[in-house]
Coordinates of C-alpha atoms in Angstrom, one line a residue:
Chain A
M1 CA 199.5 65.7 -43.4
S2 CA 201.7 65.9 -46.4
R3 CA 200.8 64.0 -49.5
V4 CA 203.0 62.7 -52.2
Y5 CA 202.4 63.5 -55.9
R6 CA 204.0 62.3 -59.1
L7 CA 203.5 65.0 -61.7
S8 CA 204.7 65.7 -65.3
T9 CA 205.4 68.8 -67.2
P10 CA 203.7 70.7 -68.8
L11 CA 201.8 71.2 -65.5
G12 CA 198.2 72.3 -65.6
E13 CA 196.9 75.1 -63.4
D14 CA 194.4 72.9 -61.6
E15 CA 197.0 70.3 -60.5
V16 CA 199.3 72.9 -59.3
R17 CA 196.6 74.7 -57.4
R18 CA 195.8 71.4 -55.6
L19 CA 199.3 71.3 -54.1
R20 CA 199.7 72.5 -50.5
A21 CA 202.8 73.6 -48.5
G22 CA 204.4 70.5 -47.1
D23 CA 203.4 68.2 -49.9
V24 CA 206.0 66.2 -51.7
V25 CA 206.4 66.1 -55.5
Y26 CA 208.3 63.8 -57.8
L27 CA 208.5 65.6 -61.1
S28 CA 209.0 64.2 -64.6
G29 CA 209.3 65.9 -68.0
L30 CA 211.0 69.1 -69.1
V31 CA 212.7 71.4 -66.6
F32 CA 215.0 74.3 -67.4
T33 CA 217.7 75.8 -65.2
A34 CA 218.1 79.5 -64.7
R35 CA 219.9 81.6 -62.0
D36 CA 220.8 85.2 -61.7
A37 CA 222.1 86.1 -65.1
A38 CA 219.6 83.9 -67.0
H39 CA 216.7 85.4 -65.1
R40 CA 217.7 88.8 -66.2
R41 CA 218.2 87.8 -69.7
I42 CA 214.9 85.8 -70.0
I43 CA 213.0 88.8 -68.6
E44 CA 214.7 91.2 -71.0
V45 CA 213.9 89.0 -74.0
L46 CA 210.2 88.6 -73.1
E47 CA 209.6 92.2 -72.0
S48 CA 211.0 93.5 -75.3
G49 CA 208.5 91.2 -77.1
G50 CA 211.1 88.7 -78.2
E51 CA 210.9 84.9 -78.2
L52 CA 213.0 82.5 -76.2
P53 CA 214.7 79.6 -78.0
F54 CA 213.3 77.2 -75.4
P55 CA 209.8 76.4 -74.0
T56 CA 208.8 77.7 -70.6
R57 CA 205.0 77.6 -70.3
G58 CA 203.8 75.0 -67.8
L59 CA 207.4 73.9 -67.1
A60 CA 209.5 74.1 -64.0
V61 CA 212.4 76.5 -63.6
Y62 CA 215.2 75.1 -61.5
H63 CA 217.5 77.5 -59.7
A64 CA 220.7 75.5 -60.4
G65 CA 224.1 75.7 -62.0
P66 CA 225.2 72.2 -62.8
V67 CA 228.5 70.5 -63.3
A68 CA 228.2 69.2 -66.8
R69 CA 230.6 67.2 -68.9
R70 CA 230.6 66.9 -72.7
R71 CA 230.4 63.4 -73.9
D72 CA 232.4 62.0 -76.8
D73 CA 229.3 62.1 -79.0
G74 CA 229.0 65.8 -78.5
G75 CA 226.1 65.6 -76.0
W76 CA 226.2 66.6 -72.4
E77 CA 226.1 64.6 -69.2
I78 CA 225.0 66.3 -65.9
L79 CA 227.3 65.1 -63.1
A80 CA 226.0 67.2 -60.2
A81 CA 223.0 69.6 -60.2
G82 CA 221.8 70.6 -56.7
P83 CA 219.8 73.8 -56.2
T84 CA 221.3 77.2 -55.6
T85 CA 220.1 79.7 -53.1
S86 CA 216.7 81.0 -54.5
A87 CA 216.5 84.2 -52.5
R88 CA 218.9 85.9 -54.9
M89 CA 216.2 85.6 -57.6
E90 CA 213.4 87.0 -55.4
P91 CA 213.5 90.6 -56.8
V92 CA 212.7 89.4 -60.3
E93 CA 210.8 86.1 -59.7
P94 CA 207.3 87.6 -59.8
D95 CA 208.0 89.1 -63.3
F96 CA 209.7 85.8 -64.3
I97 CA 206.6 83.7 -63.3
R98 CA 204.2 86.2 -65.1
L99 CA 206.2 86.3 -68.3
T100 CA 207.3 82.7 -68.7
G101 CA 204.2 81.0 -67.4
V102 CA 206.2 78.5 -65.3
R103 CA 204.1 76.5 -62.9
M104 CA 206.8 75.5 -60.5
V105 CA 209.9 77.2 -59.2
I106 CA 212.5 74.8 -57.7
G107 CA 215.4 75.9 -55.6
K108 CA 216.6 76.0 -52.0
G109 CA 216.5 78.3 -49.1
G110 CA 213.1 79.9 -49.6
M111 CA 211.5 82.8 -51.5
G112 CA 209.7 86.0 -50.3
R113 CA 206.4 87.7 -50.5
G114 CA 206.6 88.7 -54.2
T115 CA 207.1 85.2 -55.3
A116 CA 204.3 84.0 -53.0
E117 CA 201.9 86.6 -54.4
A118 CA 202.9 85.6 -58.0
C119 CA 202.3 81.9 -57.1
R120 CA 198.8 82.8 -55.8
R121 CA 197.9 85.0 -58.8
Y122 CA 199.2 82.9 -61.7
G123 CA 198.9 79.4 -60.2
A124 CA 202.4 78.3 -59.4
V125 CA 204.3 76.8 -56.5
Y126 CA 207.8 77.1 -55.0
A127 CA 209.4 73.8 -54.0
V128 CA 212.8 73.0 -52.6
F129 CA 215.2 70.2 -53.3
T130 CA 217.7 69.4 -50.6
G131 CA 220.7 71.7 -51.0
G132 CA 224.0 70.0 -51.7
A133 CA 222.3 66.8 -52.8
A134 CA 223.6 67.3 -56.3
V135 CA 224.3 63.7 -57.4
L136 CA 220.9 62.7 -56.3
A137 CA 219.5 65.5 -58.4
A138 CA 221.7 64.6 -61.4
R139 CA 220.5 61.0 -61.2
A140 CA 217.0 62.2 -62.0
V141 CA 218.2 63.8 -65.3
E142 CA 217.5 61.4 -68.1
R143 CA 218.8 63.7 -70.8
V144 CA 220.2 67.1 -71.6
E145 CA 217.8 68.3 -74.3
A146 CA 219.9 71.5 -75.0
V147 CA 221.9 74.2 -73.5
Y148 CA 221.4 77.9 -74.2
W149 CA 223.7 80.9 -73.8
L150 CA 226.6 78.7 -72.7
E151 CA 229.2 80.9 -74.4
E152 CA 228.0 84.1 -72.9
L153 CA 227.0 83.0 -69.4
G154 CA 229.3 80.0 -68.7
M155 CA 228.4 76.6 -67.4
A156 CA 226.8 77.6 -64.1
E157 CA 224.7 80.4 -65.4
A158 CA 223.6 79.0 -68.8
V159 CA 220.1 77.7 -69.3
W160 CA 220.1 73.9 -69.4
L161 CA 216.9 72.3 -70.7
L162 CA 216.7 68.9 -69.0
R163 CA 214.4 65.9 -69.3
V164 CA 214.0 64.6 -65.8
R165 CA 212.3 61.5 -64.3
D166 CA 211.0 61.3 -60.8
F167 CA 213.0 64.4 -59.8
G168 CA 212.6 64.7 -56.0
P169 CA 211.6 64.6 -53.3
L170 CA 210.7 68.2 -53.8
T171 CA 209.0 69.7 -50.8
V172 CA 206.4 72.4 -51.6
V173 CA 207.3 75.4 -49.5
I174 CA 205.0 78.1 -51.1
D175 CA 201.7 77.0 -52.4
S176 CA 199.2 78.9 -54.6
T177 CA 197.2 79.9 -51.6
G178 CA 200.2 82.1 -50.5
R179 CA 201.1 79.9 -47.6
N180 CA 204.9 79.8 -47.0
L181 CA 206.2 77.0 -44.9
Y182 CA 209.6 78.7 -44.3
D183 CA 207.9 81.9 -43.1
E184 CA 206.2 79.8 -40.4
V185 CA 209.4 78.1 -39.3
M186 CA 211.3 81.5 -39.4
T187 CA 208.6 83.2 -37.3
R188 CA 209.2 80.6 -34.6
V189 CA 212.9 80.9 -34.9
R190 CA 212.7 84.7 -34.4
E191 CA 210.5 84.1 -31.4
R192 CA 213.0 81.7 -29.9
L193 CA 215.8 84.2 -30.7
E194 CA 214.1 87.0 -28.8
E195 CA 213.4 84.6 -25.9
L196 CA 217.1 83.6 -25.8
L197 CA 218.4 87.2 -26.1
G198 CA 215.7 88.7 -23.9
G199 CA 216.2 86.0 -21.3
A200 CA 219.8 87.0 -20.8
G201 CA 219.2 90.7 -20.9
G202 CA 222.8 91.5 -21.7
G203 CA 223.6 89.7 -18.4
G204 CA 225.3 86.5 -17.4
R205 CA 226.6 83.7 -19.4
G206 CA 225.4 80.1 -19.0
S207 CA 221.7 81.0 -19.0
Chain B
M1 CA 262.7 69.8 -59.6
A2 CA 260.2 69.2 -62.4
G3 CA 259.6 65.7 -61.2
L4 CA 259.0 66.9 -57.7
E5 CA 256.6 69.6 -59.0
D6 CA 254.7 66.9 -60.9
S7 CA 254.3 64.8 -57.7
L8 CA 253.2 67.8 -55.7
R9 CA 250.6 68.7 -58.3
G10 CA 249.4 65.1 -58.4
F11 CA 249.1 65.1 -54.7
L12 CA 247.1 68.3 -54.6
V13 CA 244.7 67.2 -57.4
E14 CA 244.0 64.0 -55.4
L15 CA 243.5 66.1 -52.3
I16 CA 240.9 68.2 -54.2
R17 CA 239.2 65.2 -55.7
T18 CA 238.9 63.5 -52.3
A19 CA 237.4 66.6 -50.7
V20 CA 234.8 67.3 -53.3
T21 CA 233.7 63.7 -54.0
R22 CA 233.8 62.2 -50.5
L23 CA 232.6 63.6 -47.1
P24 CA 234.9 63.5 -44.1
R25 CA 233.9 60.6 -41.8
D26 CA 233.3 62.9 -38.8
V27 CA 230.8 65.0 -40.8
Y28 CA 229.0 62.0 -42.2
E29 CA 228.7 60.5 -38.7
A30 CA 227.4 63.8 -37.3
L31 CA 224.7 63.7 -40.1
E32 CA 223.8 60.2 -39.1
R33 CA 223.5 61.2 -35.4
A34 CA 221.3 64.2 -36.6
L35 CA 219.0 61.7 -38.4
E36 CA 218.7 59.7 -35.1
A37 CA 217.8 62.8 -33.2
E38 CA 215.3 64.3 -35.6
E39 CA 211.6 63.6 -35.3
N40 CA 210.1 66.2 -37.8
P41 CA 209.4 64.1 -40.9
V42 CA 210.2 66.9 -43.4
A43 CA 213.6 67.4 -41.7
R44 CA 214.3 63.7 -41.7
R45 CA 213.6 63.6 -45.4
Q46 CA 216.3 66.3 -45.9
L47 CA 218.9 64.4 -43.8
E48 CA 218.1 61.1 -45.6
A49 CA 218.6 62.8 -49.0
M50 CA 222.0 64.2 -47.8
L51 CA 223.2 60.9 -46.6
E52 CA 222.0 59.1 -49.7
N53 CA 223.6 61.8 -51.9
V54 CA 227.0 61.3 -50.1
R55 CA 226.9 57.5 -50.7
L56 CA 226.0 58.0 -54.3
A57 CA 228.7 60.6 -54.9
V58 CA 231.3 58.2 -53.5
R59 CA 230.0 55.3 -55.6
L60 CA 230.1 57.4 -58.8
G61 CA 233.2 59.4 -57.9
R62 CA 231.3 62.7 -58.6
P63 CA 231.3 66.1 -56.8
L64 CA 228.7 65.7 -54.1
C65 CA 227.5 69.3 -54.5
Q66 CA 227.5 71.1 -57.9
D67 CA 228.9 74.2 -56.1
T68 CA 232.4 72.9 -55.9
G69 CA 233.2 76.1 -54.0
T70 CA 236.0 78.5 -53.7
P71 CA 239.3 76.6 -53.4
V72 CA 241.1 77.3 -50.1
F73 CA 244.4 75.8 -49.0
Y74 CA 245.9 75.8 -45.6
L75 CA 249.5 74.8 -45.9
R76 CA 252.1 74.1 -43.2
V77 CA 255.4 74.4 -45.0
G78 CA 258.7 73.1 -43.6
D79 CA 261.7 75.4 -43.4
G80 CA 263.5 73.1 -45.7
F81 CA 260.7 72.2 -48.1
P82 CA 262.3 72.3 -51.6
L83 CA 259.5 74.0 -53.5
R84 CA 258.8 77.0 -51.3
S85 CA 258.8 79.8 -53.9
R86 CA 257.1 77.7 -56.5
L87 CA 254.3 76.6 -54.2
Y88 CA 251.7 79.2 -55.2
E89 CA 252.0 78.4 -58.9
V90 CA 251.9 74.6 -58.4
V91 CA 248.8 75.0 -56.2
A92 CA 247.1 77.0 -59.0
E93 CA 248.1 74.5 -61.6
A94 CA 246.6 71.7 -59.4
V95 CA 243.3 73.6 -59.2
R96 CA 243.3 74.1 -63.0
E97 CA 243.9 70.4 -63.5
A98 CA 241.3 69.3 -60.9
T99 CA 238.8 71.6 -62.6
R100 CA 239.3 69.5 -65.8
V101 CA 239.6 66.0 -64.4
V102 CA 237.4 65.8 -61.3
P103 CA 235.7 68.0 -62.8
L104 CA 234.9 71.1 -60.7
R105 CA 232.5 73.8 -61.7
P106 CA 234.3 77.0 -62.7
N107 CA 233.5 79.5 -60.0
A108 CA 236.2 82.2 -60.2
V109 CA 234.6 85.4 -61.4
D110 CA 236.4 88.7 -62.1
P111 CA 234.3 91.1 -60.0
L112 CA 235.1 94.2 -62.1
R113 CA 234.5 92.6 -65.5
G114 CA 232.0 89.9 -64.6
R115 CA 234.0 87.3 -66.5
N116 CA 234.4 83.7 -65.3
S117 CA 238.0 82.6 -65.7
G118 CA 236.8 79.1 -66.5
D119 CA 239.4 77.2 -64.5
N120 CA 238.8 78.2 -60.9
T121 CA 241.9 80.4 -60.7
G122 CA 242.2 84.2 -60.8
R123 CA 243.4 87.0 -58.6
Y124 CA 243.7 85.5 -55.1
V125 CA 242.0 82.3 -56.2
P126 CA 242.9 79.7 -55.0
W127 CA 243.2 81.3 -51.6
V128 CA 246.3 80.0 -49.9
E129 CA 247.3 80.5 -46.3
V130 CA 250.8 79.4 -45.4
E131 CA 252.3 78.6 -42.0
L132 CA 256.0 78.0 -41.6
V133 CA 256.9 75.0 -39.5
P134 CA 260.1 73.0 -38.7
G135 CA 261.0 70.2 -41.0
D136 CA 261.3 69.7 -44.8
G137 CA 257.9 68.4 -45.7
L138 CA 254.4 69.9 -46.4
E139 CA 251.1 69.4 -44.7
A140 CA 248.1 70.5 -46.7
V141 CA 244.4 70.9 -46.0
F142 CA 242.1 71.7 -48.9
V143 CA 238.6 73.1 -48.4
A144 CA 236.0 73.6 -51.1
K145 CA 234.0 76.5 -49.6
G146 CA 230.5 76.7 -50.9
G147 CA 229.0 80.1 -51.9
G148 CA 225.6 79.6 -50.3
S149 CA 227.2 79.1 -46.9
E150 CA 229.6 82.0 -47.3
A151 CA 226.9 84.5 -48.0
P152 CA 225.5 84.7 -44.4
T153 CA 229.0 85.4 -43.0
R154 CA 228.9 88.1 -40.3
L155 CA 231.4 90.4 -38.8
V156 CA 230.4 92.4 -35.7
M157 CA 232.7 94.9 -34.1
A158 CA 231.2 94.5 -30.7
L159 CA 231.3 96.8 -27.7
P160 CA 234.0 95.6 -25.4
L161 CA 231.7 96.5 -22.4
R162 CA 229.3 93.7 -23.5
G163 CA 232.0 91.1 -23.9
W164 CA 230.8 87.5 -24.3
E165 CA 227.2 88.6 -24.4
A166 CA 227.8 90.4 -27.7
V167 CA 229.4 87.3 -29.1
R168 CA 226.4 85.2 -28.1
E169 CA 224.0 87.7 -29.7
A170 CA 226.1 88.0 -32.9
V171 CA 226.1 84.2 -33.3
L172 CA 222.4 83.6 -32.5
R173 CA 221.3 86.5 -34.8
A174 CA 223.6 85.3 -37.6
V175 CA 222.0 81.8 -37.4
A176 CA 218.4 83.2 -37.3
E177 CA 219.1 85.6 -40.2
A178 CA 220.8 82.9 -42.3
G179 CA 217.8 80.7 -42.1
P180 CA 217.8 77.8 -44.6
K181 CA 220.2 79.5 -47.0
P182 CA 223.5 78.0 -45.9
C183 CA 222.2 74.5 -46.0
P184 CA 221.8 73.5 -42.4
P185 CA 222.8 71.5 -40.4
F186 CA 226.0 73.4 -40.6
V187 CA 229.1 73.9 -38.5
V188 CA 229.3 77.4 -36.9
G189 CA 232.7 78.9 -36.6
V190 CA 233.2 81.8 -34.2
G191 CA 236.3 83.9 -34.3
I192 CA 237.2 86.6 -31.7
A193 CA 240.2 88.9 -32.2
A194 CA 241.5 92.5 -32.3
G195 CA 240.8 93.1 -36.0
G196 CA 237.8 92.3 -38.2
D197 CA 239.9 90.4 -40.7
Q198 CA 241.5 88.4 -37.9
A199 CA 238.2 87.5 -36.4
L200 CA 236.8 86.3 -39.7
S201 CA 240.0 84.3 -40.5
L202 CA 239.8 82.5 -37.1
A203 CA 236.1 81.9 -37.6
K204 CA 236.7 80.3 -40.9
R205 CA 239.3 78.0 -39.5
A206 CA 237.0 77.2 -36.6
A207 CA 234.2 76.3 -39.0
L208 CA 236.1 74.3 -41.5
L209 CA 239.2 72.8 -40.0
R210 CA 238.4 71.5 -36.6
P211 CA 237.1 67.9 -36.4
L212 CA 233.4 67.7 -35.4
G213 CA 232.9 66.8 -31.8
S214 CA 236.3 68.2 -30.8
R215 CA 236.5 70.9 -28.1
H216 CA 238.8 73.9 -27.7
P217 CA 241.9 73.0 -25.6
D218 CA 241.1 76.0 -23.4
P219 CA 238.5 74.7 -20.9
E220 CA 236.7 78.1 -20.8
A221 CA 236.4 78.3 -24.6
A222 CA 235.3 74.6 -24.6
R223 CA 232.5 75.3 -22.1
L224 CA 231.3 78.3 -24.1
E225 CA 231.3 76.2 -27.3
E226 CA 229.0 73.7 -25.7
E227 CA 226.6 76.3 -24.3
L228 CA 226.4 78.2 -27.5
L229 CA 225.9 75.1 -29.6
E230 CA 223.0 74.1 -27.4
E231 CA 221.5 77.6 -27.8
V232 CA 221.9 77.6 -31.5
N233 CA 220.0 74.3 -31.7
R234 CA 217.3 75.7 -29.4
L235 CA 216.4 78.2 -32.2
G236 CA 214.7 75.2 -33.9
L237 CA 215.7 76.1 -37.5
G238 CA 216.5 72.4 -38.2
P239 CA 217.8 70.6 -41.3
H240 CA 217.3 72.8 -44.4
G241 CA 215.2 75.2 -42.3
F242 CA 212.2 72.9 -42.0
G243 CA 212.3 73.0 -38.2
G244 CA 213.9 70.5 -35.9
R245 CA 216.5 69.8 -33.3
V246 CA 219.7 69.8 -35.3
T247 CA 220.5 73.2 -36.8
A248 CA 224.2 73.0 -36.1
L249 CA 226.3 69.8 -36.3
D250 CA 228.9 71.6 -34.1
L251 CA 230.1 75.0 -33.1
H252 CA 233.8 75.9 -32.7
I253 CA 235.3 79.0 -31.2
E254 CA 238.8 80.3 -32.0
Y255 CA 240.1 83.3 -30.3
G256 CA 243.1 85.7 -30.3
F257 CA 243.7 88.4 -27.8
R258 CA 241.9 91.6 -28.6
H259 CA 242.7 95.3 -28.3
P260 CA 241.3 97.2 -25.3
A261 CA 239.0 99.2 -27.6
T262 CA 238.0 96.4 -30.0
Y263 CA 236.2 93.1 -29.7
A264 CA 235.8 91.7 -33.2
V265 CA 233.5 88.8 -33.7
G266 CA 233.4 86.8 -36.9
V267 CA 230.7 84.2 -37.6
V268 CA 231.3 81.8 -40.5
F269 CA 229.2 78.8 -41.6
S270 CA 230.1 75.6 -43.3
C271 CA 227.5 73.9 -45.5
W272 CA 226.4 70.4 -44.3
A273 CA 228.6 69.3 -47.2
L274 CA 231.8 70.3 -45.4
R275 CA 234.3 69.4 -47.9
R276 CA 237.9 69.2 -46.6
A277 CA 240.8 66.8 -47.0
S278 CA 244.2 66.8 -45.6
G279 CA 247.5 65.1 -46.5
V280 CA 251.2 65.0 -46.1
F281 CA 253.8 65.5 -48.9
E282 CA 257.5 64.5 -48.3
P283 CA 260.5 66.1 -49.9
D284 CA 261.2 62.9 -51.8
G285 CA 257.9 63.3 -53.6
S286 CA 256.0 60.6 -51.7
W287 CA 252.6 61.6 -50.3
R288 CA 249.5 60.3 -48.6
I289 CA 246.0 61.5 -47.8
T290 CA 245.7 61.5 -44.0
S291 CA 242.0 62.5 -43.5
E292 CA 239.3 59.8 -43.2
H293 CA 236.4 59.9 -45.6
I294 CA 233.2 58.1 -46.3

């Protein structure tokens, strides 16, 4: 049975390790966006011993490239900010979790074994927000604290440091025990696929 | 002509705004029916979030997905339409303006230099397909094609010996491999033709342009659509890949005659946020949006 949690960043290791695949989280506090280019850059900075201009430890990284609009007072407003496909970040996410100390990775579409292993080892979870539900996500953004690397990376790829309130529902897909909800669904899907294809045996239609 | 160009640009900007901020009524109603059919609570939560997001986007006039896609136009241009040779430029201007005023997220990236143009235009962006028709007006369909749903696109150059069975396998495998990534429940477009590019072009039209619930006018194609839709849903991927009854909101087949040696099969997905809008522009500069939206 899935449980519902209201959590705030910075997240502690214990509260993250209590989460189980299928649980629902509403998250408040600081979250930063990063997708392909920002992942590469953050890892480069940290691996070379440098410091990032924004905090990461205990926070959530959000795989998202928002539509943002500059307000008259010079600040930013997030208009739409749904998740992007997380699988693109899979090759570097284990290093990313290790180096940044994030406790939650938020995106859509699932992550692989490397991320699951990093979640288990370092005490983190991967949670998904409904893809395409971008206005719903933007409504949870109370404030844009800052934006980094906007000039070099552009609006979608920049790092947006966001203060969110009750961002969710986020469904935990990978927990810190290594369980992966999507793997379980996809295993059943592949079984059904083989049944459907095997059942027809290259033969007739209408089976 | 400048006045007419301004009107045309204004029409196209409104077409883009309508498509990205409001969902077509047929798609919204299909999502509502999916919610009625689903029992898995996690899947239901996804569908509820989608429907709430659409209502919120309409109320606030905002893009309902932050990925405002690659701009694609399907234009039916009358023989006597006055702005024929200026059409491509005015379409690009409309995209630039919509990027500013809607706003859209800049998504056009130079693949060789890695630079984003910043205004959603660039080489072959927007993508424009033109069909010449009798008359002196213009019918336009705009589609914002999301990147996440484009990534699992498949082209299979099937063995003609296997015929329909190869199509069926290509589609079921494509859906299973796509998993949650294209944001199901999606529309699956299947294209069959002589050439690979032709099959994919037909598949894209099938996924994006046909009204949900409509069947191909050819009764054999219509029957295959229903069978294959049912099989896709038997895979059990469900809304956002959490398992469930509704993986595809619909499945459309479009076919052209093939070559004896080729049997090209294209599979294209929409996102659940299938953003399209259509309208008519008259040579006197008047226009109207003809598609229905929520």
